[in-house]
XYZ file of C-alpha atoms in Angstrom:
488
model
C -49.732 4.772 -14.178
C -53.183 4.676 -12.926
C -54.140 1.728 -14.136
C -53.843 -1.789 -12.675
C -52.714 -5.001 -15.293
C -50.654 -7.478 -13.530
C -49.382 -5.693 -10.966
C -51.464 -4.439 -7.846
C -49.863 -0.941 -7.684
C -51.950 1.992 -6.774
C -52.342 5.461 -8.878
C -49.585 7.627 -8.296
C -50.803 10.901 -6.306
C -49.832 12.882 -9.504
C -51.964 11.221 -11.853
C -55.024 10.949 -9.520
C -55.100 14.116 -8.882
C -54.522 15.622 -12.386
C -57.091 12.932 -13.538
C -59.770 14.104 -11.126
C -59.030 17.496 -12.419
C -59.853 16.297 -16.089
C -62.914 15.240 -14.932
C -63.945 18.224 -13.559
C -63.883 20.184 -16.960
C -66.748 20.808 -19.021
C -64.986 20.253 -21.901
C -65.287 17.075 -23.470
C -62.596 17.015 -25.925
C -59.873 17.556 -23.068
C -61.568 14.912 -21.308
C -61.106 12.770 -24.192
C -57.743 13.666 -25.219
C -56.599 12.601 -21.185
C -58.026 9.572 -21.721
C -56.795 9.092 -25.557
C -53.154 9.514 -23.500
C -54.566 6.836 -20.994
C -56.312 4.455 -23.015
C -52.982 4.627 -25.694
C -50.895 3.669 -23.095
C -53.117 0.952 -21.499
C -53.028 -0.638 -24.557
C -49.191 -1.111 -24.802
C -49.051 -2.832 -21.484
C -52.413 -4.611 -20.446
C -52.481 -8.370 -21.249
C -55.235 -9.636 -23.312
C -57.659 -10.623 -20.075
C -56.719 -7.295 -18.543
C -58.314 -5.348 -21.876
C -61.153 -7.672 -22.379
C -61.954 -6.963 -18.262
C -62.074 -3.239 -19.500
C -63.823 -3.754 -22.606
C -66.512 -5.871 -21.039
C -67.646 -3.346 -18.233
C -67.052 -0.051 -20.624
C -70.103 1.818 -21.107
C -71.914 1.481 -24.711
C -74.798 2.601 -26.226
C -76.861 0.409 -28.285
C -77.125 -2.141 -30.416
C -78.663 -1.512 -33.549
C -78.250 -4.522 -35.690
C -80.113 -6.825 -33.502
C -82.386 -10.278 -35.203
C -84.042 -11.362 -32.051
C -84.634 -14.367 -33.876
C -80.555 -14.979 -34.343
C -79.926 -13.655 -31.254
C -80.926 -16.734 -28.684
C -77.662 -18.997 -27.658
C -78.194 -22.458 -27.961
C -78.910 -23.092 -24.323
C -81.148 -20.664 -24.063
C -82.753 -22.051 -27.190
C -83.245 -25.340 -25.461
C -83.775 -24.415 -21.765
C -87.114 -22.237 -22.978
C -88.422 -25.088 -25.698
C -87.714 -27.844 -22.973
C -89.941 -25.936 -20.283
C -93.588 -25.816 -21.212
C -94.646 -23.693 -18.443
C -92.685 -21.433 -19.390
C -92.803 -21.322 -22.958
C -97.014 -21.318 -22.972
C -97.430 -24.937 -22.911
C -95.429 -25.869 -25.689
C -93.968 -29.123 -26.376
C -91.373 -29.619 -29.533
C -89.774 -32.250 -31.151
C -86.484 -32.391 -33.361
C -85.446 -34.487 -36.177
C -82.623 -37.019 -34.908
C -82.572 -39.702 -37.739
C -82.983 -39.684 -41.693
C -85.512 -42.792 -42.560
C -86.389 -41.279 -46.101
C -89.875 -41.599 -45.455
C -91.192 -40.030 -47.920
C -88.554 -41.541 -50.337
C -85.006 -40.771 -51.595
C -85.021 -37.424 -53.589
C -88.212 -36.216 -52.496
C -88.220 -32.723 -50.803
C -84.848 -32.709 -49.900
C -84.827 -28.579 -50.354
C -87.117 -25.386 -49.885
C -89.138 -24.714 -46.595
C -89.705 -27.856 -45.546
C -86.593 -29.844 -46.599
C -86.952 -33.904 -45.194
C -82.995 -34.449 -45.014
C -82.227 -31.970 -42.533
C -81.106 -33.582 -38.805
C -82.059 -30.983 -35.854
C -85.422 -29.297 -37.814
C -87.404 -28.465 -34.971
C -91.324 -28.993 -34.718
C -93.837 -28.360 -32.073
C -96.204 -31.486 -31.215
C -99.188 -30.342 -32.949
C -97.147 -30.850 -36.260
C -95.671 -34.038 -34.877
C -99.488 -35.659 -34.684
C -100.195 -34.488 -38.092
C -96.945 -36.924 -38.850
C -97.003 -40.321 -40.255
C -95.737 -43.467 -38.546
C -92.410 -43.399 -40.676
C -92.291 -40.086 -40.091
C -92.322 -39.801 -36.136
C -89.563 -42.498 -35.708
C -87.364 -39.936 -37.030
C -88.098 -37.426 -34.529
C -87.021 -37.402 -30.743
C -89.007 -34.991 -27.744
C -86.101 -32.245 -27.100
C -86.494 -32.579 -23.660
C -85.545 -36.054 -23.757
C -82.389 -35.762 -25.730
C -79.062 -37.640 -24.624
C -76.491 -35.528 -23.692
C -74.450 -36.207 -26.878
C -77.505 -35.240 -29.316
C -78.287 -32.222 -27.450
C -74.560 -31.235 -27.749
C -75.470 -31.864 -31.613
C -78.286 -29.915 -31.575
C -76.816 -26.976 -29.497
C -74.130 -26.602 -32.296
C -76.665 -27.318 -35.643
C -77.266 -23.887 -34.791
C -74.498 -22.071 -34.589
C -71.364 -21.919 -36.591
C -69.079 -23.950 -35.137
C -66.973 -25.857 -37.362
C -64.680 -23.706 -39.804
C -66.056 -25.284 -42.862
C -69.666 -23.680 -42.251
C -70.105 -20.559 -43.545
C -72.817 -18.524 -44.947
C -74.805 -21.609 -47.050
C -74.941 -23.222 -43.541
C -76.294 -19.891 -41.571
C -79.148 -18.600 -44.198
C -80.189 -22.208 -45.506
C -80.189 -24.420 -42.718
C -79.965 -22.515 -39.232
C -83.310 -20.940 -39.614
C -84.873 -24.084 -40.923
C -83.350 -25.984 -37.976
C -85.185 -23.474 -35.582
C -88.151 -23.472 -37.471
C -91.197 -23.505 -35.288
C -89.456 -22.399 -31.756
C -89.537 -18.984 -34.014
C -93.470 -19.140 -34.276
C -93.682 -19.150 -30.779
C -94.074 -15.534 -28.959
C -93.428 -16.840 -25.170
C -89.670 -18.499 -26.612
C -89.071 -15.100 -28.443
C -90.259 -13.104 -25.407
C -87.774 -15.250 -23.115
C -84.929 -14.760 -25.492
C -85.560 -10.930 -25.434
C -85.282 -10.919 -21.501
C -82.237 -13.091 -22.047
C -80.631 -11.023 -24.385
C -81.640 -7.366 -21.779
C -79.974 -9.506 -19.328
C -77.257 -10.217 -20.822
C -76.647 -6.844 -22.513
C -77.018 -5.218 -19.193
C -73.920 -7.213 -17.968
C -71.521 -5.678 -20.535
C -72.671 -1.906 -20.015
C -75.200 -1.524 -23.238
C -78.244 0.725 -22.638
C -80.445 0.661 -25.367
C -81.346 -2.404 -27.892
C -83.212 -2.023 -31.215
C -84.487 -5.411 -32.870
C -86.311 -6.837 -34.639
C -89.450 -8.702 -34.156
C -92.349 -10.326 -35.916
C -95.584 -10.961 -34.886
C -97.701 -12.186 -37.838
C -96.663 -15.560 -37.935
C -96.954 -16.763 -34.274
C -99.045 -20.156 -33.918
C -100.755 -21.269 -31.087
C -99.777 -24.680 -28.885
C -102.979 -26.250 -31.110
C -100.950 -24.990 -34.543
C -104.018 -22.542 -35.133
C -102.697 -18.961 -36.177
C -102.373 -16.170 -33.340
C -103.582 -12.972 -33.881
C -100.977 -10.013 -34.198
C -102.310 -8.486 -30.915
C -101.915 -11.467 -28.690
C -98.508 -12.148 -30.032
C -97.254 -8.495 -29.466
C -98.967 -8.672 -26.003
C -96.857 -11.208 -24.963
C -93.674 -8.971 -25.889
C -95.166 -6.095 -24.321
C -96.178 -8.405 -20.862
C -92.545 -9.506 -20.886
C -91.007 -5.566 -21.464
C -93.308 -4.523 -18.305
C -92.588 -7.258 -16.384
C -90.349 -6.734 -13.147
C -86.981 -8.736 -14.373
C -87.025 -6.739 -17.866
C -87.623 -3.256 -15.963
C -84.407 -4.401 -13.653
C -82.187 -4.591 -16.408
C -82.311 -0.532 -17.103
C -81.952 -1.431 -20.574
C -84.216 0.384 -22.722
C -85.602 -1.776 -25.984
C -87.585 -0.592 -29.398
C -88.643 -2.871 -31.997
C -88.409 -3.146 -35.747
C -90.396 -4.803 -38.133
C -88.359 -7.446 -40.849
C -89.387 -7.610 -43.906
C -87.909 -10.464 -45.875
C -86.828 -8.829 -49.036
C -87.069 -11.649 -52.197
C -89.949 -13.440 -51.151
C -93.200 -13.299 -54.227
C -95.469 -11.282 -51.804
C -92.690 -8.705 -50.287
C -94.591 -5.581 -51.330
C -97.912 -7.101 -49.938
C -96.416 -7.700 -46.538
C -94.424 -4.255 -46.777
C -97.917 -2.634 -47.035
C -99.436 -4.559 -43.945
C -96.358 -3.975 -41.612
C -96.241 -0.352 -42.635
C -99.918 -0.226 -41.160
C -99.107 -2.137 -38.069
C -95.767 -0.058 -37.126
C -98.051 3.264 -37.876
C -100.461 1.521 -35.154
C -97.799 0.721 -32.729
C -95.220 3.683 -33.221
C -95.127 3.374 -29.232
C -92.403 0.084 -29.203
C -92.021 -0.028 -33.061
C -89.822 2.562 -34.563
C -88.958 1.500 -38.165
C -88.661 -1.161 -40.814
C -85.821 -3.307 -42.070
C -85.305 -5.115 -45.015
C -83.091 -8.696 -44.502
C -82.599 -11.722 -46.154
C -79.215 -12.508 -48.742
C -78.375 -10.019 -50.877
C -77.351 -12.147 -53.571
C -80.927 -13.314 -53.873
C -81.538 -10.659 -56.891
C -85.326 -10.635 -56.574
C -84.838 -8.875 -53.326
C -82.883 -6.122 -54.973
C -83.379 -2.819 -53.739
C -85.149 -0.928 -56.247
C -87.843 -3.342 -56.361
C -89.421 -1.746 -53.209
C -89.083 1.860 -54.438
C -93.016 2.137 -56.346
C -94.492 0.961 -53.089
C -92.460 3.193 -50.360
C -93.790 5.803 -52.746
C -97.028 4.616 -52.225
C -97.082 4.419 -48.403
C -95.234 7.561 -47.832
C -98.285 8.953 -49.523
C -100.494 7.603 -46.887
C -98.586 7.626 -43.497
C -96.166 9.741 -41.639
C -92.779 9.181 -41.993
C -91.877 5.506 -40.848
C -87.693 4.899 -40.252
C -86.130 2.633 -42.195
C -83.031 0.474 -41.597
C -82.263 -1.572 -44.407
C -79.347 -4.320 -45.328
C -77.234 -3.366 -47.963
C -73.798 -3.931 -49.400
C -73.723 -7.446 -47.574
C -72.032 -8.717 -50.679
C -69.246 -10.046 -52.418
C -69.552 -8.218 -56.029
C -69.267 -4.314 -56.240
C -72.413 -3.178 -57.400
C -74.913 0.206 -55.983
C -77.106 -1.753 -53.715
C -76.239 0.929 -50.968
C -76.995 3.865 -52.953
C -80.164 2.254 -54.500
C -81.125 1.776 -50.537
C -80.444 5.107 -49.670
C -82.621 6.030 -52.408
C -85.637 4.275 -50.481
C -85.218 6.550 -47.916
C -82.599 4.216 -45.554
C -81.533 6.033 -43.109
C -78.851 3.150 -41.999
C -76.986 0.995 -43.922
C -76.733 -3.206 -42.274
C -73.415 -3.891 -42.809
C -72.531 -1.878 -45.891
C -69.447 -3.820 -46.926
C -69.134 -3.157 -50.319
C -69.903 0.492 -50.071
C -66.390 1.162 -50.247
C -66.161 -0.133 -54.347
C -68.753 2.465 -54.737
C -66.769 6.047 -55.043
C -69.844 8.584 -55.325
C -71.844 6.810 -52.600
C -68.760 6.758 -50.108
C -67.816 10.530 -50.279
C -72.003 11.144 -50.068
C -71.985 9.337 -46.488
C -69.089 11.146 -45.250
C -70.091 13.723 -42.513
C -73.582 12.848 -43.637
C -76.865 11.632 -41.984
C -76.421 8.093 -42.553
C -74.943 5.488 -40.233
C -73.377 1.951 -41.418
C -74.110 -0.741 -38.809
C -71.007 -2.574 -38.502
C -71.047 -6.421 -37.985
C -66.958 -7.377 -37.920
C -67.940 -10.949 -36.465
C -71.089 -11.728 -38.881
C -68.822 -10.500 -41.963
C -66.018 -12.696 -41.300
C -67.755 -15.943 -40.065
C -69.879 -15.683 -43.003
C -66.987 -15.304 -45.355
C -67.671 -11.579 -46.559
C -64.423 -10.331 -45.747
C -61.361 -12.746 -45.996
C -60.112 -11.748 -42.932
C -60.391 -8.721 -40.812
C -57.459 -6.804 -42.141
C -59.566 -6.472 -45.624
C -62.670 -4.637 -43.835
C -63.876 -1.613 -44.513
C -64.468 -0.543 -40.787
C -61.553 1.581 -40.635
C -61.687 3.155 -43.868
C -65.326 3.980 -42.626
C -64.504 4.907 -39.174
C -61.402 7.537 -39.849
C -62.909 9.023 -43.070
C -66.062 10.341 -40.761
C -68.560 8.076 -41.960
C -70.750 7.623 -38.785
C -70.449 3.527 -37.807
C -71.747 1.607 -34.901
C -70.421 -1.682 -33.506
C -73.500 -4.052 -33.601
C -74.303 -7.602 -33.057
C -76.129 -9.033 -35.947
C -77.438 -12.828 -35.057
C -74.910 -13.229 -32.048
C -76.409 -16.456 -30.651
C -75.344 -17.743 -34.199
C -72.055 -16.768 -33.648
C -71.824 -17.440 -30.199
C -70.504 -14.128 -29.497
C -71.179 -10.848 -27.644
C -71.384 -7.503 -28.390
C -67.567 -6.883 -26.335
C -66.329 -9.886 -28.445
C -67.274 -7.252 -31.793
C -65.206 -4.338 -29.446
C -62.217 -6.288 -28.657
C -61.870 -7.451 -32.101
C -61.970 -3.889 -33.272
C -59.724 -2.377 -30.293
C -56.995 -5.438 -31.487
C -56.923 -5.192 -35.277
C -57.439 -1.610 -35.871
C -55.832 -0.347 -32.865
C -58.672 2.161 -31.979
C -58.238 5.375 -29.436
C -60.492 6.022 -26.407
C -62.084 8.559 -28.591
C -63.046 6.544 -31.312
C -64.469 3.447 -28.955
C -66.370 6.155 -26.859
C -67.608 7.628 -30.288
C -68.700 4.260 -31.492
C -71.779 3.963 -28.752
C -72.171 7.830 -28.879
C -72.852 7.858 -32.868
C -75.340 4.470 -32.302
C -77.523 6.641 -29.774
C -77.732 9.260 -31.813
C -78.546 7.943 -34.914
C -81.458 5.417 -33.185
C -84.571 5.600 -34.041
C -85.261 6.608 -30.542
C -87.703 9.826 -30.277
C -85.792 13.161 -30.202
C -86.399 13.604 -26.387
C -85.604 10.427 -25.436
C -82.281 9.987 -27.881
C -81.148 13.380 -25.620
C -81.451 11.532 -22.492
C -80.184 8.470 -23.627
C -77.262 10.477 -24.637
C -76.942 12.502 -21.410
C -76.961 9.482 -19.469
C -74.240 7.601 -21.977
C -71.763 10.245 -21.061
C -72.692 10.500 -17.066
C -72.280 6.746 -17.135
C -68.352 7.063 -19.012
C -67.387 10.105 -16.382
C -68.720 7.722 -13.938
C -66.665 4.336 -15.261
C -63.532 6.923 -15.653
C -63.735 8.096 -12.519
C -63.268 4.416 -11.066
C -60.716 3.823 -13.283
C -58.810 6.828 -11.812
C -59.327 5.743 -8.047
C -58.974 1.624 -8.216
C -57.930 0.981 -11.582
C -59.128 -2.212 -14.037
C -58.941 -4.446 -10.653
C -61.601 -2.769 -9.124
C -64.133 -3.894 -12.204
C -66.437 -6.799 -12.016
C -65.154 -9.619 -13.693
C -66.292 -10.217 -17.379
C -68.579 -13.290 -17.975
C -67.708 -16.576 -19.209
C -66.100 -16.440 -22.936
C -68.246 -17.756 -25.408
C -67.210 -19.998 -28.014
C -66.095 -17.306 -30.675
C -63.990 -15.293 -28.701
C -61.660 -18.393 -27.282
C -61.476 -19.526 -30.953
C -59.959 -15.577 -31.754
C -58.195 -15.227 -28.881
C -57.559 -18.287 -27.479
C -55.596 -16.799 -24.521
C -58.598 -14.687 -23.072
C -60.013 -18.605 -21.597
C -56.872 -19.725 -20.304
C -57.531 -18.758 -16.792
C -54.686 -19.827 -14.315
């Protein structure tokens, strides 16, 4: 065996020769077969730490299902929000006490809940509060260590009893006005690019909205001014240094009363910014029937009469009960399905998607933590993968899971015994089904194959021990596989 797990043995001369020969073959199938044999034996002998190390350095394609507003780790949010010199001159306060200033039972729910700890507001909003309300808040930068840790935990799923209600109805309302600051968003984007580059990602397709930004004074910022903050960041040396290619989607919150009007606006906006925006995504809880897919069929048909084609990647099938939302979403014109969990309950649609042009964006960790699957064994991912439905692993709201893309890969390998061909096929399909322009897509695929061969060559030479050490593990993976975080 040429790999190194717990021993320091070098590759045998015979295997090195055979492996080097395989790398020179033009047939990808021969190369993959050779690596399949190696990877199968590797999995049988490697420790959890060694497997994770391999997957961390493994070249990865694209992350196609990525909510930027949910992709910041708690410490990232705090660091940027408490540094006015970095965040555009904003200062933030967060609610740390409940004094019932407006009376018990008044406005406990809705967009401005009074009973929600760690709801964060900017200084201009704080200045407009009455004296009682101001006593409920503390300056974010002056929290003591215990309160700061509680703030960190308030925007991630860190307890077993937390699930989708905590996520959908609390996390976003706590972040609140942090998500209205494009400077924070741009820095969260940069930190994602840097973190993704470290674990081998080459393409990121993330959701960025710019029509709700507000200035430090609390005034609405123009979409053009907000977008410039992001484009300036992408043009920065720090962003270019990552080597990660980034494109944006615009996200429509599907169940709002005026969603059709907003969709018309964003269609026009995306059409004017096709160099950066490559598609539109419909997001939001699918168990809120006000956002059902066919609601948007008339307006999409109207818009397709006015604009050249715009790509659609739409959330569908992220529900417990069987329904035909995936089928209806394909009728809307979607090229990619976000989650697609209950596709398996709709045989006609399942058959339609086999060998088809539609990809399902798989979010193993998200689906488990939000209790859409009882356990990983009940997830339909392997059924899709092994019946030739295009799939790719994605991270969804990784900051709130406190996880990485490598964690998704690790769960997939441990739970479903992926082969080398399946593992690398996930990355290929993420690039093949990206919304990159065709020339850029082919370039990305060629780059991936080159990176993969270089990676395999490094393994043939010095084994896994030559790979860089993985970054410190996040909370999710330590809970899922405690042995990964017990380092001697």
